[in-house]
Amino acid sequence: MRKRLGIVFLIIAALISGCSSVPQDPPQETGTENATDRTDPNVEKATPSAEEAASNEEGKNSEATFKDVTGTEISVDLPVEKIACLTEICVDALGLKPAAVTAGGLAPEPEFYGEEAASLGQIGGSFFEPNLEDISLAGPDLVIGLEGTHEGLREGLAGIAPLYIVQPKSMQESIEFLQHMGQLTGRIAEAEAAEKRLLDKFNFYKEHSPKDKTALVMYGSDVNFGIDTAGSLVGSVLAEVTQYPWPAPEADGGHQAGGMAYSLEKVLENDPDYIFVETFTFSPDSQPLSEQFKTNPLWSRLSAVKNGQVHEMRTSVWASGRGTRSLGIILDEAMSILYPELYKKAVE
């Protein structure tokens, strides 16, 4: 889940954290055991050349050393085949079937593993404190975690697998992570194809969008909510395809990993045409965030509310994804609501 969860977690604690056509991403088939079949849908598998095959053969049992976002040096044997995912960008990358995942998240979504997600190794505990024994049982070659959340696990994982901490703050950084995973897993051609498909989609929308509607992404579990600023990952992508007048605070250099706490008074100042809502649920009887706001008189004054343009989105994708497949889904879902005719043209 994006780093902005830290903001929501603190709030809760205080109260109680360029192309002309773009293919639509259909749901992936489930039931296959071949991890290489778990690539992004609509991407043809590249048949390696003789030179690539020789290079891949030479790469077996070699070692790669690199630094993660914390500056920690990590060494892994190549190719990396079994990965434990503590953050969802790992599930998102290349369709590589994870050795283990935390509960919920992207894996059960139809574009990813659907019903097959239940057969993946499950990591108990919480997002903030995952069960180390479950990770060990999965026998991973590499564990991928989120900056600001999982660094403290490095010592406990020392005898299990290296911990690779990530924190993409822009689409370009998500692409760079994809490229790196392609190198580590020997799926370079797949990574290049996935990158191209996202950029084709993004550039099409950016070039053709009239950008005449304002949008806002808001998130939370109750009325003490936050927003994605234009300096966040999702906010920065939407800002390229429509009006997104929610700058990150200057104190953060105009660029945040996640978002910031906000108020309805401030939302009303810009009065967006469309609001995308991510509800964080912590109990079965949790109400959608948009329902909770109905008792607030300021909520009813918003243009998006008056015009029926408040949309509850899939939190697992919009709040947790971070990777290139999730960003592609977010673009399609947002544009199908903001500019349905443009979206229709894109997927034809």
Tab-separated table of N, CA and C in Angstrom, residues 225-342:
chain	number	residue	atom	x	y	z
A	225	PHE	N	-9.830	12.404	6.374
A	225	PHE	CA	-9.334	11.791	5.152
A	225	PHE	C	-8.073	12.479	4.636
A	226	GLY	N	-7.520	11.923	3.580
A	226	GLY	CA	-6.384	12.517	2.894
A	226	GLY	C	-6.648	12.560	1.409
A	227	ILE	N	-5.787	13.240	0.671
A	227	ILE	CA	-5.896	13.287	-0.788
A	227	ILE	C	-4.556	12.943	-1.417
A	228	ASP	N	-4.627	12.469	-2.650
A	228	ASP	CA	-3.427	12.351	-3.472
A	228	ASP	C	-3.150	13.727	-4.061
A	229	THR	N	-1.987	14.268	-3.781
A	229	THR	CA	-1.610	15.526	-4.409
A	229	THR	C	-1.055	15.249	-5.804
A	230	ALA	N	-0.795	16.311	-6.547
A	230	ALA	CA	-0.200	16.154	-7.870
A	230	ALA	C	1.242	15.684	-7.778
A	231	GLY	N	1.781	15.640	-6.560
A	231	GLY	CA	3.123	15.124	-6.363
A	231	GLY	C	3.144	13.657	-6.012
A	232	SER	N	1.972	13.026	-5.871
A	232	SER	CA	1.903	11.600	-5.568
A	232	SER	C	1.976	10.801	-6.861
A	233	LEU	N	2.108	9.490	-6.726
A	233	LEU	CA	2.218	8.632	-7.903
A	233	LEU	C	0.965	8.734	-8.778
A	234	VAL	N	-0.200	8.422	-8.214
A	234	VAL	CA	-1.434	8.452	-9.002
A	234	VAL	C	-1.800	9.883	-9.383
A	235	GLY	N	-1.655	10.815	-8.444
A	235	GLY	CA	-1.977	12.204	-8.736
A	235	GLY	C	-1.154	12.766	-9.876
A	236	SER	N	0.119	12.424	-9.919
A	236	SER	CA	0.988	12.946	-10.978
A	236	SER	C	0.610	12.388	-12.341
A	237	VAL	N	0.128	11.148	-12.374
A	237	VAL	CA	-0.317	10.555	-13.644
A	237	VAL	C	-1.604	11.227	-14.111
A	238	LEU	N	-2.575	11.387	-13.206
A	238	LEU	CA	-3.835	12.024	-13.584
A	238	LEU	C	-3.637	13.477	-14.002
A	239	ALA	N	-2.662	14.140	-13.394
A	239	ALA	CA	-2.403	15.540	-13.728
A	239	ALA	C	-1.947	15.719	-15.170
A	240	GLU	N	-1.498	14.645	-15.802
A	240	GLU	CA	-1.065	14.716	-17.198
A	240	GLU	C	-2.213	14.520	-18.179
A	241	VAL	N	-3.352	13.998	-17.692
A	241	VAL	CA	-4.448	13.677	-18.611
A	241	VAL	C	-5.727	14.457	-18.314
A	242	THR	N	-5.752	15.217	-17.224
A	242	THR	CA	-6.894	16.059	-16.905
A	242	THR	C	-6.436	17.143	-15.929
A	243	GLN	N	-7.339	18.043	-15.560
A	243	GLN	CA	-6.970	19.059	-14.578
A	243	GLN	C	-6.925	18.422	-13.189
A	244	TYR	N	-5.823	18.692	-12.479
A	244	TYR	CA	-5.655	18.107	-11.143
A	244	TYR	C	-5.016	19.172	-10.234
A	245	PRO	N	-5.817	20.110	-9.753
A	245	PRO	CA	-5.287	21.299	-9.050
A	245	PRO	C	-5.022	21.081	-7.566
A	246	TRP	N	-4.216	20.072	-7.252
A	246	TRP	CA	-3.952	19.752	-5.845
A	246	TRP	C	-2.451	19.597	-5.636
A	247	PRO	N	-1.697	20.706	-5.646
A	247	PRO	CA	-0.229	20.625	-5.544
A	247	PRO	C	0.232	20.104	-4.191
A	248	ALA	N	1.366	19.443	-4.223
A	248	ALA	CA	1.978	19.004	-2.970
A	248	ALA	C	2.512	20.218	-2.226
A	249	PRO	N	2.571	20.180	-0.901
A	249	PRO	CA	3.085	21.317	-0.134
A	249	PRO	C	4.513	21.660	-0.531
A	250	GLU	N	4.826	22.952	-0.516
A	250	GLU	CA	6.181	23.387	-0.868
A	250	GLU	C	7.212	22.791	0.070
A	251	ALA	N	6.813	22.536	1.295
A	251	ALA	CA	7.750	21.954	2.277
A	251	ALA	C	8.244	20.594	1.838
A	252	ASP	N	7.463	19.912	0.973
A	252	ASP	CA	7.862	18.593	0.482
A	252	ASP	C	8.504	18.678	-0.890
A	253	GLY	N	8.911	19.871	-1.274
A	253	GLY	CA	9.544	20.028	-2.569
A	253	GLY	C	8.579	19.820	-3.725
A	254	GLY	N	7.271	19.938	-3.454
A	254	GLY	CA	6.292	19.744	-4.518
A	254	GLY	C	6.148	18.301	-4.938
A	255	HIS	N	6.690	17.394	-4.142
A	255	HIS	CA	6.661	15.979	-4.556
A	255	HIS	C	6.521	15.101	-3.322
A	256	GLN	N	5.424	14.365	-3.227
A	256	GLN	CA	5.205	13.471	-2.107
A	256	GLN	C	5.091	12.044	-2.596
A	257	ALA	N	5.447	11.095	-1.736
A	257	ALA	CA	5.283	9.695	-2.083
A	257	ALA	C	3.819	9.312	-2.064
A	258	GLY	N	3.043	9.943	-1.197
A	258	GLY	CA	1.661	9.553	-1.078
A	258	GLY	C	0.703	10.705	-1.188
A	259	GLY	N	0.353	11.309	-0.064
A	259	GLY	CA	-0.624	12.381	-0.093
A	259	GLY	C	-0.536	13.195	1.173
A	260	MET	N	-1.644	13.837	1.517
A	260	MET	CA	-1.643	14.688	2.690
A	260	MET	C	-3.047	14.742	3.291
A	261	ALA	N	-3.108	14.983	4.586
A	261	ALA	CA	-4.396	15.156	5.252
A	261	ALA	C	-5.069	16.399	4.679
A	262	TYR	N	-6.403	16.346	4.592
A	262	TYR	CA	-7.116	17.440	3.944
A	262	TYR	C	-8.448	17.677	4.644
A	263	SER	N	-9.202	18.692	4.177
A	263	SER	CA	-10.506	19.001	4.757
A	263	SER	C	-11.501	19.279	3.641
A	264	LEU	N	-12.792	19.109	3.935
A	264	LEU	CA	-13.818	19.403	2.933
A	264	LEU	C	-13.852	20.886	2.589
A	265	GLU	N	-13.503	21.739	3.559
A	265	GLU	CA	-13.441	23.166	3.272
A	265	GLU	C	-12.451	23.445	2.142
A	266	LYS	N	-11.294	22.806	2.199
A	266	LYS	CA	-10.282	23.007	1.162
A	266	LYS	C	-10.705	22.387	-0.164
A	267	VAL	N	-11.366	21.228	-0.099
A	267	VAL	CA	-11.860	20.603	-1.326
A	267	VAL	C	-12.849	21.530	-2.018
A	268	LEU	N	-13.706	22.152	-1.235
A	268	LEU	CA	-14.732	23.043	-1.784
A	268	LEU	C	-14.117	24.254	-2.471
A	269	GLU	N	-12.938	24.666	-2.058
A	269	GLU	CA	-12.284	25.820	-2.691
A	269	GLU	C	-12.022	25.568	-4.171
A	270	ASN	N	-11.616	24.341	-4.513
A	270	ASN	CA	-11.384	24.008	-5.919
A	270	ASN	C	-12.593	23.332	-6.553
A	271	ASP	N	-13.462	22.764	-5.719
A	271	ASP	CA	-14.737	22.178	-6.142
A	271	ASP	C	-14.595	21.309	-7.397
A	272	PRO	N	-13.985	20.126	-7.275
A	272	PRO	CA	-13.720	19.289	-8.450
A	272	PRO	C	-14.997	18.779	-9.128
A	273	ASP	N	-14.884	18.548	-10.421
A	273	ASP	CA	-16.002	17.989	-11.196
A	273	ASP	C	-16.209	16.509	-10.879
A	274	TYR	N	-15.108	15.804	-10.584
A	274	TYR	CA	-15.153	14.369	-10.327
A	274	TYR	C	-14.312	14.049	-9.092
A	275	ILE	N	-14.813	13.141	-8.275
A	275	ILE	CA	-14.065	12.693	-7.099
A	275	ILE	C	-13.950	11.176	-7.153
A	276	PHE	N	-12.717	10.684	-7.067
A	276	PHE	CA	-12.446	9.255	-6.984
A	276	PHE	C	-12.107	8.925	-5.530
A	277	VAL	N	-12.822	7.977	-4.963
A	277	VAL	CA	-12.698	7.678	-3.541
A	277	VAL	C	-12.107	6.287	-3.331
A	278	GLU	N	-11.142	6.211	-2.428
A	278	GLU	CA	-10.569	4.927	-1.998
A	278	GLU	C	-10.911	4.745	-0.521
A	279	THR	N	-11.766	3.799	-0.212
A	279	THR	CA	-12.153	3.551	1.169
A	279	THR	C	-11.281	2.458	1.768
A	280	PHE	N	-10.613	2.773	2.869
A	280	PHE	CA	-9.842	1.764	3.596
A	280	PHE	C	-10.765	1.135	4.626
A	281	THR	N	-11.013	-0.148	4.497
A	281	THR	CA	-11.923	-0.830	5.412
A	281	THR	C	-11.136	-1.632	6.430
A	282	PHE	N	-11.522	-1.512	7.696
A	282	PHE	CA	-10.847	-2.235	8.773
A	282	PHE	C	-11.806	-3.144	9.532
A	283	SER	N	-13.053	-3.182	9.085
A	283	SER	CA	-14.033	-4.088	9.693
A	283	SER	C	-15.103	-4.387	8.647
A	284	PRO	N	-15.785	-5.534	8.769
A	284	PRO	CA	-16.775	-5.930	7.762
A	284	PRO	C	-17.922	-4.941	7.598
A	285	ASP	N	-18.249	-4.193	8.654
A	285	ASP	CA	-19.382	-3.282	8.578
A	285	ASP	C	-18.967	-1.843	8.240
A	286	SER	N	-17.742	-1.654	7.745
A	286	SER	CA	-17.278	-0.317	7.381
A	286	SER	C	-18.103	0.237	6.225
A	287	GLN	N	-18.520	1.469	6.358
A	287	GLN	CA	-19.247	2.140	5.287
A	287	GLN	C	-18.273	2.753	4.291
A	288	PRO	N	-18.663	2.816	3.007
A	288	PRO	CA	-17.829	3.545	2.044
A	288	PRO	C	-17.639	4.989	2.519
A	289	LEU	N	-16.473	5.530	2.242
A	289	LEU	CA	-16.149	6.884	2.690
A	289	LEU	C	-17.163	7.900	2.166
A	290	SER	N	-17.611	7.718	0.928
A	290	SER	CA	-18.572	8.655	0.353
A	290	SER	C	-19.910	8.620	1.092
A	291	GLU	N	-20.272	7.476	1.656
A	291	GLU	CA	-21.505	7.378	2.437
A	291	GLU	C	-21.348	8.092	3.775
A	292	GLN	N	-20.172	7.970	4.375
A	292	GLN	CA	-19.934	8.602	5.666
A	292	GLN	C	-20.025	10.129	5.581
A	293	PHE	N	-19.682	10.681	4.426
A	293	PHE	CA	-19.678	12.131	4.273
A	293	PHE	C	-21.074	12.728	4.102
A	294	LYS	N	-22.076	11.906	3.878
A	294	LYS	CA	-23.405	12.422	3.551
A	294	LYS	C	-24.025	13.263	4.664
A	295	THR	N	-23.556	13.059	5.882
A	295	THR	CA	-24.105	13.850	6.996
A	295	THR	C	-23.434	15.214	7.124
A	296	ASN	N	-22.377	15.449	6.358
A	296	ASN	CA	-21.666	16.725	6.414
A	296	ASN	C	-22.268	17.679	5.379
A	297	PRO	N	-22.787	18.824	5.798
A	297	PRO	CA	-23.424	19.753	4.852
A	297	PRO	C	-22.483	20.260	3.769
A	298	LEU	N	-21.180	20.320	4.044
A	298	LEU	CA	-20.229	20.759	3.028
A	298	LEU	C	-20.165	19.772	1.864
A	299	TRP	N	-20.334	18.502	2.173
A	299	TRP	CA	-20.278	17.457	1.152
A	299	TRP	C	-21.341	17.685	0.072
A	300	SER	N	-22.542	18.031	0.505
A	300	SER	CA	-23.643	18.211	-0.441
A	300	SER	C	-23.466	19.448	-1.314
A	301	ARG	N	-22.552	20.332	-0.945
A	301	ARG	CA	-22.309	21.545	-1.727
A	301	ARG	C	-21.322	21.322	-2.875
A	302	LEU	N	-20.630	20.194	-2.866
A	302	LEU	CA	-19.636	19.926	-3.901
A	302	LEU	C	-20.313	19.608	-5.236
A	303	SER	N	-19.771	20.146	-6.319
A	303	SER	CA	-20.334	19.916	-7.649
A	303	SER	C	-20.349	18.439	-8.008
A	304	ALA	N	-19.284	17.723	-7.657
A	304	ALA	CA	-19.221	16.293	-7.971
A	304	ALA	C	-20.349	15.532	-7.288
A	305	VAL	N	-20.685	15.928	-6.063
A	305	VAL	CA	-21.769	15.284	-5.331
A	305	VAL	C	-23.115	15.632	-5.970
A	306	LYS	N	-23.325	16.897	-6.277
A	306	LYS	CA	-24.580	17.343	-6.889
A	306	LYS	C	-24.831	16.643	-8.226
A	307	ASN	N	-23.763	16.416	-8.980
A	307	ASN	CA	-23.897	15.861	-10.331
A	307	ASN	C	-23.726	14.345	-10.386
A	308	GLY	N	-23.640	13.708	-9.217
A	308	GLY	CA	-23.501	12.255	-9.186
A	308	GLY	C	-22.179	11.748	-9.725
A	309	GLN	N	-21.117	12.510	-9.521
A	309	GLN	CA	-19.808	12.138	-10.045
A	309	GLN	C	-18.799	11.843	-8.935
A	310	VAL	N	-19.278	11.180	-7.881
A	310	VAL	CA	-18.401	10.654	-6.838
A	310	VAL	C	-18.318	9.147	-7.059
A	311	HIS	N	-17.125	8.632	-7.250
A	311	HIS	CA	-16.956	7.235	-7.640
A	311	HIS	C	-16.052	6.499	-6.655
A	312	GLU	N	-16.589	5.468	-6.033
A	312	GLU	CA	-15.786	4.597	-5.178
A	312	GLU	C	-14.975	3.666	-6.079
A	313	MET	N	-13.654	3.714	-5.949
A	313	MET	CA	-12.777	2.918	-6.798
A	313	MET	C	-12.214	1.721	-6.022
A	314	ARG	N	-11.607	0.805	-6.743
A	314	ARG	CA	-11.014	-0.367	-6.091
A	314	ARG	C	-9.756	0.055	-5.328
A	315	THR	N	-9.843	0.026	-4.019
A	315	THR	CA	-8.719	0.463	-3.192
A	315	THR	C	-7.486	-0.396	-3.436
A	316	SER	N	-7.689	-1.699	-3.666
A	316	SER	CA	-6.548	-2.593	-3.874
A	316	SER	C	-5.717	-2.171	-5.076
A	317	VAL	N	-6.358	-1.626	-6.101
A	317	VAL	CA	-5.647	-1.188	-7.304
A	317	VAL	C	-5.182	0.255	-7.173
A	318	TRP	N	-6.095	1.145	-6.802
A	318	TRP	CA	-5.785	2.570	-6.786
A	318	TRP	C	-4.846	2.957	-5.647
A	319	ALA	N	-4.952	2.297	-4.508
A	319	ALA	CA	-4.139	2.680	-3.354
A	319	ALA	C	-2.911	1.810	-3.183
A	320	SER	N	-2.940	0.601	-3.735
A	320	SER	CA	-1.883	-0.356	-3.424
A	320	SER	C	-0.992	-0.714	-4.590
A	321	GLY	N	-1.489	-0.536	-5.823
A	321	GLY	CA	-0.808	-1.116	-6.976
A	321	GLY	C	0.607	-0.646	-7.210
A	322	ARG	N	0.785	0.628	-7.565
A	322	ARG	CA	2.094	1.234	-7.783
A	322	ARG	C	2.800	0.782	-9.063
A	323	GLY	N	2.493	-0.399	-9.561
A	323	GLY	CA	3.208	-0.922	-10.717
A	323	GLY	C	2.588	-0.520	-12.043
A	324	THR	N	3.205	-0.947	-13.137
A	324	THR	CA	2.776	-0.517	-14.465
A	324	THR	C	1.407	-1.064	-14.848
A	325	ARG	N	1.094	-2.283	-14.446
A	325	ARG	CA	-0.233	-2.807	-14.767
A	325	ARG	C	-1.318	-2.044	-14.012
A	326	SER	N	-1.090	-1.774	-12.727
A	326	SER	CA	-2.063	-1.017	-11.939
A	326	SER	C	-2.254	0.383	-12.501
A	327	LEU	N	-1.163	1.034	-12.882
A	327	LEU	CA	-1.277	2.380	-13.437
A	327	LEU	C	-2.066	2.370	-14.740
A	328	GLY	N	-1.898	1.324	-15.541
A	328	GLY	CA	-2.680	1.203	-16.763
A	328	GLY	C	-4.162	1.038	-16.466
A	329	ILE	N	-4.483	0.232	-15.453
A	329	ILE	CA	-5.879	0.036	-15.056
A	329	ILE	C	-6.470	1.339	-14.535
A	330	ILE	N	-5.702	2.049	-13.701
A	330	ILE	CA	-6.169	3.325	-13.146
A	330	ILE	C	-6.456	4.322	-14.263
A	331	LEU	N	-5.555	4.410	-15.240
A	331	LEU	CA	-5.778	5.315	-16.368
A	331	LEU	C	-7.068	4.974	-17.096
A	332	ASP	N	-7.271	3.691	-17.392
A	332	ASP	CA	-8.479	3.293	-18.116
A	332	ASP	C	-9.732	3.557	-17.298
A	333	GLU	N	-9.691	3.232	-16.003
A	333	GLU	CA	-10.879	3.434	-15.174
A	333	GLU	C	-11.193	4.914	-15.015
A	334	ALA	N	-10.167	5.728	-14.818
A	334	ALA	CA	-10.390	7.166	-14.666
A	334	ALA	C	-10.908	7.787	-15.955
A	335	MET	N	-10.299	7.426	-17.079
A	335	MET	CA	-10.690	8.038	-18.344
A	335	MET	C	-12.051	7.549	-18.820
A	336	SER	N	-12.437	6.339	-18.455
A	336	SER	CA	-13.768	5.851	-18.827
A	336	SER	C	-14.856	6.647	-18.118
A	337	ILE	N	-14.511	7.253	-16.979
A	337	ILE	CA	-15.443	8.094	-16.229
A	337	ILE	C	-15.336	9.554	-16.652
A	338	LEU	N	-14.110	10.054	-16.762
A	338	LEU	CA	-13.905	11.466	-17.106
A	338	LEU	C	-14.242	11.763	-18.567
A	339	TYR	N	-13.746	10.917	-19.464
A	339	TYR	CA	-13.890	11.142	-20.899
A	339	TYR	C	-14.291	9.831	-21.572
A	340	PRO	N	-15.532	9.382	-21.393
A	340	PRO	CA	-15.945	8.066	-21.901
A	340	PRO	C	-15.758	7.899	-23.408
A	341	GLU	N	-15.965	8.951	-24.192
A	341	GLU	CA	-15.792	8.821	-25.642
A	341	GLU	C	-14.327	8.618	-25.997
A	342	LEU	N	-13.437	9.299	-25.295
A	342	LEU	CA	-12.002	9.124	-25.545
A	342	LEU	C	-11.580	7.715	-25.149
